[in-house]
XYZ file of C-alpha atoms in Angstrom:
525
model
C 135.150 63.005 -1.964
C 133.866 59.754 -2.859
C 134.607 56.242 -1.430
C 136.600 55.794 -4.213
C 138.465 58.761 -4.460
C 139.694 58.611 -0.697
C 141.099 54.887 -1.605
C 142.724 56.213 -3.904
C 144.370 59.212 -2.024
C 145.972 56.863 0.454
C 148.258 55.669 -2.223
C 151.313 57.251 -4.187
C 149.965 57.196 -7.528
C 152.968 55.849 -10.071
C 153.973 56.227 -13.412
C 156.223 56.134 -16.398
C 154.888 58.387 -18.576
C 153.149 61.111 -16.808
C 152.396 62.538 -13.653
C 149.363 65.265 -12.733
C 148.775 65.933 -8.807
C 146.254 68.646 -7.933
C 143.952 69.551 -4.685
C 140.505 68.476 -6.706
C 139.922 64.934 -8.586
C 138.197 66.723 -11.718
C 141.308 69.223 -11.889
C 143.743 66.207 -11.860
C 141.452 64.095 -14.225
C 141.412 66.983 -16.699
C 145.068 67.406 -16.827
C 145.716 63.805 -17.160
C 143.419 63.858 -20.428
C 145.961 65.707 -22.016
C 149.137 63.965 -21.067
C 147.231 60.921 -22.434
C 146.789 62.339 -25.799
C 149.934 63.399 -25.903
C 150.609 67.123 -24.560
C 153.124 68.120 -22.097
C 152.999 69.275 -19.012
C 152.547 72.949 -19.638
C 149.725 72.272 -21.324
C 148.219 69.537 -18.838
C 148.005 72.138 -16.055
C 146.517 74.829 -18.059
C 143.586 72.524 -18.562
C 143.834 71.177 -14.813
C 144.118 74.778 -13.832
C 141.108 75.912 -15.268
C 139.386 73.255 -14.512
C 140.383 74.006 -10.853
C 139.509 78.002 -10.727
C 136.090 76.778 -10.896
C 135.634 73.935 -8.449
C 138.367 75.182 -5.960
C 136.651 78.969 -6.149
C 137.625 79.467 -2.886
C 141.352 79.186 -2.990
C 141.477 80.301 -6.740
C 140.351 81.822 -9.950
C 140.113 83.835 -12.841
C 140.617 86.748 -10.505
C 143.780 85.773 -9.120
C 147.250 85.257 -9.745
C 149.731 82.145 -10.367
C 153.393 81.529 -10.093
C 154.888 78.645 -12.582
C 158.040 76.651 -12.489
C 159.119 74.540 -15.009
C 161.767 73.094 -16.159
C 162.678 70.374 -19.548
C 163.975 67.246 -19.124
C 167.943 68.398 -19.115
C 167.313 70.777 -16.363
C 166.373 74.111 -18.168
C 164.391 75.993 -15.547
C 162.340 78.982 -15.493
C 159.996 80.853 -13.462
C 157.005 82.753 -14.903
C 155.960 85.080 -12.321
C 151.941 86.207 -13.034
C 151.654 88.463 -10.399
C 149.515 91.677 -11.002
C 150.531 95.274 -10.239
C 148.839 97.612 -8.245
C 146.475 99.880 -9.828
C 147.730 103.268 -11.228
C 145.061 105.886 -9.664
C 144.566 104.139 -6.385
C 146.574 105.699 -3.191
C 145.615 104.162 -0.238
C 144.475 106.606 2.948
C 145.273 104.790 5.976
C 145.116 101.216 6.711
C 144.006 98.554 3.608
C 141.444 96.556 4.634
C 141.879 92.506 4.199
C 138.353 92.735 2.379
C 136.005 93.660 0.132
C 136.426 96.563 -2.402
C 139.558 98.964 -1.079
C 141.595 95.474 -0.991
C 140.837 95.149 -4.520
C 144.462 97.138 -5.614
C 146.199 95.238 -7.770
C 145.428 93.462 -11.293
C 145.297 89.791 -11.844
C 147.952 88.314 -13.985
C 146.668 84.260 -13.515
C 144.842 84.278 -17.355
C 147.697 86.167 -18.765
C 149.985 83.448 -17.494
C 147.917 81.080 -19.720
C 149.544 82.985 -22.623
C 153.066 83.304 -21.294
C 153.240 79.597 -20.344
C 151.451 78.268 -23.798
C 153.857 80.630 -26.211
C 156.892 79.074 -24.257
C 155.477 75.498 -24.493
C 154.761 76.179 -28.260
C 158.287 77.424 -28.568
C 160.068 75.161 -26.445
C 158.499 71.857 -25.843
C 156.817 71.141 -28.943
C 153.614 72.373 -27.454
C 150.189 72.054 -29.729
C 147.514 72.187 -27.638
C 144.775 74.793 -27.845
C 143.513 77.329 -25.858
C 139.618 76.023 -26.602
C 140.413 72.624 -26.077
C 142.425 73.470 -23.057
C 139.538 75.162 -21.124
C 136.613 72.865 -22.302
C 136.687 71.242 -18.871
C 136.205 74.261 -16.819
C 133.588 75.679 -19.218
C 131.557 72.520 -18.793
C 132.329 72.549 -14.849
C 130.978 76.007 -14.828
C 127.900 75.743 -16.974
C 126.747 72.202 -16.234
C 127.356 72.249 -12.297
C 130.118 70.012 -10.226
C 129.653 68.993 -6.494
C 131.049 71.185 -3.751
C 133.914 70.142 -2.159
C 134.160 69.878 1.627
C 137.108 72.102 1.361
C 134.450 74.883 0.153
C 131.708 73.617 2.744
C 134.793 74.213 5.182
C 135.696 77.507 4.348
C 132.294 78.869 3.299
C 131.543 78.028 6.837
C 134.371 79.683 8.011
C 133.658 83.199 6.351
C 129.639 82.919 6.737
C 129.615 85.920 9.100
C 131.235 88.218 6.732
C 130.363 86.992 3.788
C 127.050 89.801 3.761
C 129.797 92.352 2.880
C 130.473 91.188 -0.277
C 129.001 92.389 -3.230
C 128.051 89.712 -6.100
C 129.365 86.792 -3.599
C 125.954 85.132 -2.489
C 124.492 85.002 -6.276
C 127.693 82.791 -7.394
C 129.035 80.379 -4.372
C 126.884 77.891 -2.997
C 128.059 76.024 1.194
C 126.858 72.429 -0.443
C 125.134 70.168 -3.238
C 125.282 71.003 -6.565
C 127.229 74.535 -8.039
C 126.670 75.621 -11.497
C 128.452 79.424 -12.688
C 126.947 80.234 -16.036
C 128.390 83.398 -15.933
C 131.909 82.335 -15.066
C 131.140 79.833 -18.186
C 130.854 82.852 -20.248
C 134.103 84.649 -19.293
C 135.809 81.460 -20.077
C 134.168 80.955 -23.665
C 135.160 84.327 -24.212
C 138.899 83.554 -23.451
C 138.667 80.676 -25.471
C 137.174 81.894 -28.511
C 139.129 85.316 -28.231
C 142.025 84.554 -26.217
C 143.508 85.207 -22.710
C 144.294 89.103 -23.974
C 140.660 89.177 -24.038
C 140.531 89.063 -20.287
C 142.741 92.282 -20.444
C 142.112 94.149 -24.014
C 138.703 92.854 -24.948
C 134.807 93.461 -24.152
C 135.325 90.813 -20.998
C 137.521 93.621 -20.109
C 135.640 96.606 -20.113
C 132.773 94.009 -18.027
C 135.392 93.086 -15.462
C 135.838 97.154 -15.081
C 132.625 98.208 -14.542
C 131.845 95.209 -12.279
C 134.626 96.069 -10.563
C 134.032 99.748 -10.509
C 130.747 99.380 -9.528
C 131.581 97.822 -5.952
C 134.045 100.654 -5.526
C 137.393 99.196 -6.574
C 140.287 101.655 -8.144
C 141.293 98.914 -11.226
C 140.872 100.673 -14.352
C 140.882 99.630 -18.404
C 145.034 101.227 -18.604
C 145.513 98.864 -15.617
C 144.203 95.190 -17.093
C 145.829 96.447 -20.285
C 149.249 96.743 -18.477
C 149.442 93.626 -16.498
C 151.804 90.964 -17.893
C 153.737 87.499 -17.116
C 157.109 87.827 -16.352
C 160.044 85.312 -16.863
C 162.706 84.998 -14.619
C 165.801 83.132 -13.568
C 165.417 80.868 -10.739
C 166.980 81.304 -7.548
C 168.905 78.477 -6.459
C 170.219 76.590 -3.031
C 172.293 73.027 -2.962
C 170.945 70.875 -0.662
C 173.114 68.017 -0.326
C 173.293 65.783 -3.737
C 169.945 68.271 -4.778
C 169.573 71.448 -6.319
C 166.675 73.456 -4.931
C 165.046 76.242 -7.053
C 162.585 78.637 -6.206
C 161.092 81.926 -8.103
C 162.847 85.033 -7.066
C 161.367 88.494 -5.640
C 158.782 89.528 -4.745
C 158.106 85.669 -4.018
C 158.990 84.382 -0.673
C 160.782 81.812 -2.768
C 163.883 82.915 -1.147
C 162.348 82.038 2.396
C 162.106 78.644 1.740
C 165.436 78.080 0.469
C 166.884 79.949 3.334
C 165.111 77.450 6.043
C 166.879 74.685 3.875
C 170.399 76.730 3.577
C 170.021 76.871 7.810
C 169.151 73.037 8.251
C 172.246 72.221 6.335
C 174.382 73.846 9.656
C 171.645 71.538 11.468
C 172.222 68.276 10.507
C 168.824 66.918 10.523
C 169.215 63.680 8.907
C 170.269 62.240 11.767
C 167.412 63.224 14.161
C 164.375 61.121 14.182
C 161.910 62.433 11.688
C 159.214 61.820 14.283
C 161.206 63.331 17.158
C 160.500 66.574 19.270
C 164.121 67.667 18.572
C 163.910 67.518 14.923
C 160.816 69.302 14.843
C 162.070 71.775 16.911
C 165.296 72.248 14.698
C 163.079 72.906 11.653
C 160.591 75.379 13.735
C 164.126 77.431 14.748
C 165.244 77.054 11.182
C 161.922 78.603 10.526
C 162.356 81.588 12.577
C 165.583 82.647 11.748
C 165.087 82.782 8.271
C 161.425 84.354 8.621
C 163.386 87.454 10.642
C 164.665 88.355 6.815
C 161.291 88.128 4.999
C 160.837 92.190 5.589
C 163.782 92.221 2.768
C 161.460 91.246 0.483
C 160.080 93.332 -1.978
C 159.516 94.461 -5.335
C 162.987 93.920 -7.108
C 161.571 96.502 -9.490
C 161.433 99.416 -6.705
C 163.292 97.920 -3.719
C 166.410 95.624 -5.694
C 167.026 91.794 -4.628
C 168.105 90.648 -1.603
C 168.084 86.820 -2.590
C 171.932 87.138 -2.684
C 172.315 88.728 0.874
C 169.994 86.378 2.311
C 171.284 83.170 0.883
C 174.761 83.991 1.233
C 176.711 80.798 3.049
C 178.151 82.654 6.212
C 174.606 84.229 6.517
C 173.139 81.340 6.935
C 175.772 79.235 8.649
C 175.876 82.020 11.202
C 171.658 81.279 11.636
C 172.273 78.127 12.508
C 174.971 78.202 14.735
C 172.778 81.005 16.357
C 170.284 78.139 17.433
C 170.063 76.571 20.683
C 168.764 72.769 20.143
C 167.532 73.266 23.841
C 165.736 76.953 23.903
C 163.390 77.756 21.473
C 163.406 81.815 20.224
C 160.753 83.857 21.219
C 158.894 84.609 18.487
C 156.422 87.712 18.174
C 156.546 88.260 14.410
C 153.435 89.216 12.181
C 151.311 86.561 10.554
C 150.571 87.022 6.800
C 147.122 84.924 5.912
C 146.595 83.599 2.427
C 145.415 80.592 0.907
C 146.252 79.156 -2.708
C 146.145 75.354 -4.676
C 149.222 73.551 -5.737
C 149.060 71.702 -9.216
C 152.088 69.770 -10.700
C 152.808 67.820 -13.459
C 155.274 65.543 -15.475
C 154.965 64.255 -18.930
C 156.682 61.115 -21.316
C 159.413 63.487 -22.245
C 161.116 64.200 -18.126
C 159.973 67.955 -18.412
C 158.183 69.198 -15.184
C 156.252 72.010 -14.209
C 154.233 73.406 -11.356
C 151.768 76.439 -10.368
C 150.379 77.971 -7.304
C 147.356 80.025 -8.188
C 145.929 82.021 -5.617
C 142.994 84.767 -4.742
C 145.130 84.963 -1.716
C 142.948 84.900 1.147
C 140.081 82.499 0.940
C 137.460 83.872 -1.233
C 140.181 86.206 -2.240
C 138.636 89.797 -1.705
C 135.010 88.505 -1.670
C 134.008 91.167 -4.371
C 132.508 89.383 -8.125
C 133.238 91.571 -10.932
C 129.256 92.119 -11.717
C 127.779 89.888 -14.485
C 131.397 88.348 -15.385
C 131.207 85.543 -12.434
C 134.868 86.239 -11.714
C 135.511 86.724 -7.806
C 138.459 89.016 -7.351
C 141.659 88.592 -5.229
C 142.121 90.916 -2.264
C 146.330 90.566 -2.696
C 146.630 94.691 -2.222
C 146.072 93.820 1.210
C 149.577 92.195 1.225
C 150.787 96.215 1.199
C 151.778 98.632 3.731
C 149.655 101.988 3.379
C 153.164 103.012 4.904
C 154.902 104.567 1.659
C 158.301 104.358 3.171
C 157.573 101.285 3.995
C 159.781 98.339 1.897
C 156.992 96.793 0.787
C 154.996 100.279 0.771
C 151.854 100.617 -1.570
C 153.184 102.372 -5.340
C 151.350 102.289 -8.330
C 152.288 99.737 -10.758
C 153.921 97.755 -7.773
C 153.982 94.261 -7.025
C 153.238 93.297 -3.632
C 155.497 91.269 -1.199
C 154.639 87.569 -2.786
C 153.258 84.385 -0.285
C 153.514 81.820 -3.487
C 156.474 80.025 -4.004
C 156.337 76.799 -6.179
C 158.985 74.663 -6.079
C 161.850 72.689 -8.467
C 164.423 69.947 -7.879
C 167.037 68.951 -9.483
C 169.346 66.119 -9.461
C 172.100 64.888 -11.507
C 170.930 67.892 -13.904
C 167.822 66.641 -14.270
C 164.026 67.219 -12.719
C 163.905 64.981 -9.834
C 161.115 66.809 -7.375
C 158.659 69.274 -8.285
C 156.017 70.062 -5.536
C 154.336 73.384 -3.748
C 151.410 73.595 -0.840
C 149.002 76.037 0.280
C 148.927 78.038 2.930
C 150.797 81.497 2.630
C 153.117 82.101 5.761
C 152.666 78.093 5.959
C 153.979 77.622 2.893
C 158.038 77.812 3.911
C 157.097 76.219 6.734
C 155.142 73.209 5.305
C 158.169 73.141 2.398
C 160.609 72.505 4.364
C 159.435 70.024 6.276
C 158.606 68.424 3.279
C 162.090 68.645 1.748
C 163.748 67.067 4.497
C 161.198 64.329 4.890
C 161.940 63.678 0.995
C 165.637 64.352 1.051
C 167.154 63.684 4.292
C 165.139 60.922 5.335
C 164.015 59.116 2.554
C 160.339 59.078 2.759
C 157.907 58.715 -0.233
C 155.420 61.795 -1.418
C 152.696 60.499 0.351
C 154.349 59.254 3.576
C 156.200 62.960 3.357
C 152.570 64.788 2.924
C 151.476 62.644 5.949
C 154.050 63.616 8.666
C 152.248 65.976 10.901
C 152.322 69.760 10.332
C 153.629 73.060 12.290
C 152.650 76.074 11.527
C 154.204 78.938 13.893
C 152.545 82.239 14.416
C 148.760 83.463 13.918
C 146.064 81.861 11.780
C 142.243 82.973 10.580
C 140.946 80.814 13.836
C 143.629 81.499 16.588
C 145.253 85.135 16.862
C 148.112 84.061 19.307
C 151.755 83.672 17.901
C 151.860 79.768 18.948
C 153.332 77.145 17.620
C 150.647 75.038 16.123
C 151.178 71.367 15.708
C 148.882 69.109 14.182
C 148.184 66.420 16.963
C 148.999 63.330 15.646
C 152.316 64.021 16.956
C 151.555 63.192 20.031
C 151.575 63.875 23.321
C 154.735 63.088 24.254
C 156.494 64.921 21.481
C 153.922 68.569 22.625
C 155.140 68.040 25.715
C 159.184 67.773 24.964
C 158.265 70.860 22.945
C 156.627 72.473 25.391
C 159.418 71.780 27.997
C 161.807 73.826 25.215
C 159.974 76.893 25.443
C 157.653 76.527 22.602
C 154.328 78.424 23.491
C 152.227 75.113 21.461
C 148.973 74.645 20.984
C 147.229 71.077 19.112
C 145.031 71.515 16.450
C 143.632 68.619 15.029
C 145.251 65.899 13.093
C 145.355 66.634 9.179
C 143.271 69.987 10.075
C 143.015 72.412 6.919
C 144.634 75.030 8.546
C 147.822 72.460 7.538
C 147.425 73.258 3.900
C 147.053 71.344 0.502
C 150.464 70.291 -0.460
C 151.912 68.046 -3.457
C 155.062 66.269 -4.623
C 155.878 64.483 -7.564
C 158.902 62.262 -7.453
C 161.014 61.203 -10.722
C 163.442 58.462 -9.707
C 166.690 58.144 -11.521
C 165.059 55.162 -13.487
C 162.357 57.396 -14.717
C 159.905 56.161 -12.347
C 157.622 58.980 -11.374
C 155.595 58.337 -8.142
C 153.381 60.914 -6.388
C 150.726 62.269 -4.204
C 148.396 65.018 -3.218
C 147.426 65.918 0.518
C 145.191 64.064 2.264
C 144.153 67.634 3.436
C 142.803 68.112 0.078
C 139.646 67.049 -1.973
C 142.435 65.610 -4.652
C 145.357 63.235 -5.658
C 147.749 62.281 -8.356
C 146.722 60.348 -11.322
C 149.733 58.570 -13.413
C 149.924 57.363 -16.969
């Protein structure tokens, strides 16, 4: 990040007639470029999202999946769930590794979501913008080279032990200085000139296959061809004066609006946003709604539980079940996972967001031979256990980390905003929502509060409650003295995530920020 750049990330950007926030400066540049010349913001974080798959490779990519929510400017939400399914002739014999080819099980839906999201914006917001001109920003990152980021120097770094293991990986990804992926620049000319069917139906197809089948992986031709977007309702908690929505099953979508649905028995606003008891309230809130999140499946093969587990006396019962001076033990399983938040808002009011995700970093670590496309390892997210809930089936959807997320107010968008981070990402949402909501605070001054993040992560296999240490001493302590097994990590460490928020005030005001955790910010018009 440049001088410039981190000046700029210390300030909520502002705007009246547009908004873009993503984790990467060229992502959020290239979706501003099109709410400038007019498109919305559908179509600004195509672009930005493209743009991003190829200078955030590590967190996503063409390989991967996304989850969308958006919404028009009286409120009219949906959620586009581009998840893929896992892969018809695969049956997993024991345990599924968390890399390399046997985690390679399911399909990736993230350039069919171009599609879904660009016929609705066509349909329903006006939307002209072209697929060509949409990509043209990635294809020139890819074929003409873009800096690394430190986030990839971090987590190239991270994985440089293992990374031996994967096949294609060491031709493509660079740890520093200058990346260029001519090949990757292919796959996404072909897209463009072809379409994003062409990823599924076409000759990039068949590549992606025998890439694919070459290092060993189960996806097939029938499989690509079969993977599709999928619309669906919202689900949907009131918090306060502020409508909350999230995407439904097999997201954890539900997750985060349960933590929110137990802080309401809480009554957090009137705790010090920088005290040990309110973080401790959230952590508890946490862990009572994270004991549900084995309910959580395919709706497809498993039905929805969102109703169960949002229901009022469910909830109101959760909270009354926590002690504000004992914290719950707390030995559940960690899930890891990383993924980028982009958002936008454009001249009209109409919002939208998108996680997109390989979901671990470097996904499954496998590139689809000569097609530059790294592939996501998310059949890892599976039990081998078939009578398990979320039990490996062919043409199932795994249980879902990615959960974007909508507000509402007086009918209208008023909050749109997501973060990295898989079992972080409930976690790092709520904290965010009641820094926003119950307290007040602006997107940036939100993003900078410090982080928890209970249970295991990539560096530290204990089930502790990390806190980022700018909380202080004091405050670990207090928490400490509750019966919270803590340990520090450092102060904005990237184990905290990549989160973003954009704010529309009720005089159309939009302000906004990316986390200065990330390599990005928000740029407004």
């Amino acid at each position: 990040m440049t001088a410039a750049s981190r000046q700029t990330a210390t300030a909520n950007a502002q705007g009246s007639r547009g908004m873009v926030t993503t984790p990467h400066w060229l992502a959020s540049h290239a979706g501003a470029k099109v709410l400038a010349r007019g498109g919305n913001a559908i179509e600004a974080l195509v672009a930005a999202g493209a743009a991003l798959s190829v200078v955030y490779p590590h967190f996503c990519g063409l390989g991967g999946d996304a989850v969308w929510m958006v919404s028009d400017e009286q409120g009219q939400a949906t959620s586009f769930l581009g998840i893929g399914q896992a892969a018809i002739s695969a049956a997993p014999a024991g345990s599924i590794p968390v890399r390399g080819p046997a985690s390679t099980l399911t399909t990736a839906a993230f350039v069919d979501s171009w599609d879904a999201l660009l016929a609705y914006s066509m349909k329903n917001w006006n939307g002209i913008e072209s697929l060509p001109n949409l990509l043209a920003d990635a294809i020139d990152f890819a074929e003409n080279g873009f800096d690394v980021s430190p986030s990839q120097t971090f987590w190239f770094d991270f994985r440089a032990r293992e990374m031996a293991d994967w096949p294609g990986f060491a031709d493509v990804f660079r740890r520093q200085g200058r990346q260029r992926q001519p090949a990757l620049a292919r796959s996404l000319q072909a897209i463009a000139t072809y379409g994003a069917r062409e990823f599924y139906e076409g000759a990039l197809a068949a590549r992606i296959v025998r890439g694919l089948a070459a290092a060993g992986s189960p996806i097939g031709l029938a499989d690509l061809a079969a993977t599709r977007t999928r619309a669906a309702k919202p689900i949907a908690l009131d918090y306060g004066d502020t409508t909350l929505l999230a995407p439904p099953p097999p997201t954890q979508g539900v997750t985060t609006l349960g933590i929110m649905g137990v802080l309401k028995g809480l009554n957090v606003s009137t705790l010090p946003p920088d005290s040990p008891a309110y973080y401790h309230a959230l952590v508890e809130a946490v862990k009572q709604a994270f004991l549900d999140r084995h309910l959580i499946a395919d709706p497809d093969f498993t039905g929805d539980a969102s109703a169960t587990l949002l229901d009022p006396a469910r909830l109101a019962a959760k909270a009354a079940a926590i002690d504000p001076s004992a914290a719950l033990a707390w030995p559940q399983v960690y899930r890891n996972g990383d993924t980028a938040l982009l958002a936008a808002v454009d001249s009209a009011g109409r919002a939208a967001c998108v996680l997109q995700s390989l979901y671990f970093d470097w996904g499954s670590g496998v590139v689809a031979g000569d097609t530059g496309i790294l592939w996501q390892n998310r059949g890892a997210a599976f039990s081998a256990d078939p009578a398990h809930l979320n039990g490996y089936q062919p043409g199932k959807r795994p249980f879902y980390t990615l959960n974007p997320g909508l507000a509402l107010k007086d009918g209208r968008p008023h909050m749109v905003y997501g973060t990295q981070g898989a079992d972080g990402q409930p976690q790092t949402l709520s904290l965010l929502l009641s820094l926003l909501i119950d307290h007040g605070l602006d997107p940036l001054a939100a993003l900078s509060q410090p982080r928890f993040l209970l249970g295991r992560t990539f560096s530290d296999s204990r089930d502790t409650l990390k806190m980022e240490d700018h909380i202080g001493a004091a405050c670990l302590s207090v928490l400490t003295d509750l019966g919270h097994e803590v340990s520090a990590i450092s102060s904005f460490s990237p184990l905290g995530g990549q989160a973003g928020v954009i704010h529309i005030a009720a005089d159309g005001v939009i302000s906004a920020a990316h986390d200065p955790r990330s390599d990005g910010g928000a740029i407004g018009l």
